[in-house]
Amino acid sequence: MTTITDILATMDYGPAPEDTGIVTDWLERHSGGFGHYIGGAFTKPGKTFDTINPATGGTLAKVTQGTQSDVDAAVRAARAAQPKWAALSGHERAKYLYALARHVQQHARFLAVLESLDNGKPIRESRDIDVPLVVRHLYHHAGWAELMEDEFPGTAPVGVCGQVIPWNFPLLMLAWKIAPALAAGNTVVLKPAEYTPLTALAFAGIASECGLPKGVLNIVTGDGETGAIITGHKDIDKVAFTGSTEVGRLIRRQTAGSGKSLTLELGGKSPFVVFADADLDAAVEGVVDAIWFNQGQVCCAGARILVAEAVAERFETLLKARMAQLRVGDPLDKSTDIGAIVHPVQLDRIRELMDQGVAEGAKLFQGTAPEGCFYPPTLATGVEPASVLATEEIFGPVVTLTPFRTPADALALANNTRYGLAASIWSENVNLCLDIAARIKAGVIWVNCTNVFDAGAGFGGYRESGFGREGGREGMAAYITPPRQKAKKPETAPAAPEAAPRTDGAAEGIDRTAKLYIGGMQARPDSGYSYSVNGPKGGIGLAGLGNRKDIRNAVEAANKAGAWGKATGHNRAQVLYYLGENLSARAAEFEERLRSFGTGKGKAAEEVETAIRRCFWYAAQADKFDGAVHQTKSAHVTLAMHEPLGVIGIACPLAHPLLGLVSTVLPAIAMGNSVVAIPSQIHPLAATDFYQVLETSDIPDGVINIVTGPRDDLARTLAQHDDVQGMWYFGTAEGCRMVETESAGNLKQTWIEDGAERDWIGTGGQGRIFLQRATQVKNIWVPYGE
Ligand code: NAI
């Protein structure tokens, strides 16, 4: 028997089991299996599969595998409910979200226990982190519902949303998905992960309890096949997915060209950077929260410790000592630090990756773990930057440790990943922290803290970690749409440009063939060919016939112009004002050029005048479209910074040969991007005339590159290019599909539209939406005080 003296001598914890009675009673009542929640009621169970308690291997419940007809029924219910839900006042919708928040609070203990049983996470976490964050998220979004008309005037909900979520934070991911969707007036069909469907089903019951109108929220359970039926469903307007990058890429291809909007929150391999002057004890505690939180099954887990060489040894010793104290075991024990891995399949995956890592030379230091679906906390050293442990998302309690010499080395190692979800930086020198924070390519940066979340700040990644944000104002933007006019007549593809031999006019001593514009210089096309440009009365000139090679050169030039992104807004504004002045000085020439395409006198003058005004408008915005400081946790500032995407490929609309170029290129460069633009294929000569404006302006070389030629072929090369981070395409429906499909490679952000849809002369051709598309938000968390 343990005596008080023993306890004092060892300072060990005794077991403190959570009572699971109310949950086991509930499961008992549903021993016949769960159906789906569709149209406000549970369906009869269909073909079921078991969901297990990973800590014991025991079956918790039987859950229905969703079929095509189940998904059809759910989508129908959501479609039918959507107009009425959207027609409610924001205040009415807010009341439902408040009610959901309050009822979750009332059932908090039940939900926490159920979550820990189904997922294996420690009750301490589900009780103190997951469920409180769910409540916070629902309250926060009740607020957005209330404020919709004031804060997002003139927008509409997207419609019916298909949402597929993972198993690592089952209820929290549900809240992240449904709260903004419902607040904005959308309805939802959501599929929880097959390993962890139970809290979503319990939540469906809570929705009924709150009297949420039928069909507003529908839950369909099932595996990846059911997920694919939802994400591919023809009557869904928006898909939101959180899960593996592999599946995210599949969904990108599946939804390409369907007109569905898409947000993806995918994997990560986040760096945890410890500088020599960091508070090492605090940083060690940080590692515990970074990688041993939720068994390391966290998309933003700090999985790669990068530590300054000077303190690496001491840090490793401290860390190992701390690892020895971590308690791995029963998730329902309140003193457990690390619970069970979600499923034996996931445990096998971790083991397989670790075996590979060891074969590649990694050395492991491990804590202890009980038999069963558990994995010990693990520190891997001797890990080469290109090895599997340094590059693959392990999604388990495994962290690598790599020493570095200088801050520049740390930065290079931190960014040496295809992901870009999060990073954590530890140093007592705030200047250094903020400098590194600005330069790490990731959507969330924690300074001297880690894994801090709040509904008031956006969460989401750069690069192959996906696109779109969840939380805060940024997150709401993913669930609303500005008013759109359907094109009266969709754009048809222009005929392929016919190659004509170059007529350099050597004999006449003049060069009549317009060239390309790459790296600040006029360049001959690689093909050596031109194509004929026609006006109403036949040929009016020749433009360079650009090809893949020209696009690659242009992308290289654009990447070299990266310093533009670091210039001040004021600096960029000056450059854009001057560009406007130069354009204005040549207004008559441009009018003449537009008229040669058959544009009437008044229209030509209007197009040139509008283009000049847009230079000034985006110059004005260059230092004003800035970020925000979010209200999140106490004693934290959360800085939401707008950052450029990097290189944006732009396929300009066919119509408005000058304005189509100016209206797309300017917002992109005003925000610090560099661009590779493909001007109107049929009338490229306004763009080639524009070279002279560029040459007399102060735009640094490589910031604007222009390649004329077959639009869709050139756009394909841009979409496939891994060094292009964004792709805008205004063209045919077929081209839209192609661009979205080809962009799946590096998961670049896309903006596609029918080229005939936008009113380029009017308000549709200018606005904050262009600036939003040209930026991504980085949230930097900086705690202050003791
Ligand atoms: P997963 O990406 O396959 O599963 C996530 C969700 O997507 C589940 O609801 C699943 O049913 C659904 N799904 C699967 N295939 C689908 C498809 N083709 N279309 C639509 N939905 C589909 O992740 P999985 O297999 O459970 O885990 C594998 C690895 O993925 C993990 O080891 C981890 O590395 C990573 N992962 C990353 C997550 C993150 O949040 N970053 C979350 C879950 C897994």
Short mmCIF file of C-alpha atoms in Angstrom, two decimals, residues 42 69 89 107 110 114 124 144 159 193 240 252 271 295 412 470 517 541 557 563 604 640 669 673 686 726 738:
data_model
loop_
_atom_site.label_atom_id
_atom_site.label_comp_id
_atom_site.label_asym_id
_atom_site.label_seq_id
_atom_site.Cartn_x
_atom_site.Cartn_y
_atom_site.Cartn_z
CA PHE A 42 -30.64 10.91 -37.11
CA SER A 69 -27.26 8.45 -51.48
CA SER A 89 -30.82 38.49 -39.66
CA HIS A 107 -21.94 19.36 -21.78
CA PHE A 110 -19.28 14.75 -21.31
CA LEU A 114 -16.01 11.19 -25.08
CA ARG A 124 -6.31 17.12 -19.21
CA TRP A 144 -19.32 37.68 -36.58
CA GLY A 159 -23.85 28.50 -50.20
CA ALA A 193 -12.70 11.34 -39.51
CA ALA A 240 -13.01 23.06 -46.67
CA ARG A 252 -7.39 20.27 -55.33
CA PRO A 271 10.71 24.42 -36.81
CA GLN A 295 0.91 12.79 -28.83
CA ALA A 412 17.91 28.41 -43.83
CA GLU A 470 -9.44 29.71 -40.04
CA TYR A 517 9.91 41.69 -71.34
CA GLY A 541 1.82 44.02 -86.09
CA ALA A 557 13.87 36.80 -63.14
CA ALA A 563 13.90 42.42 -52.53
CA ALA A 604 -10.20 53.92 -75.78
CA ALA A 640 -1.58 39.76 -38.40
CA ILE A 669 3.16 44.43 -57.24
CA ASN A 673 4.90 40.39 -55.31
CA ALA A 686 -0.87 47.46 -75.75
CA GLY A 726 0.08 32.23 -56.94
CA MET A 738 -6.47 23.34 -66.27
#
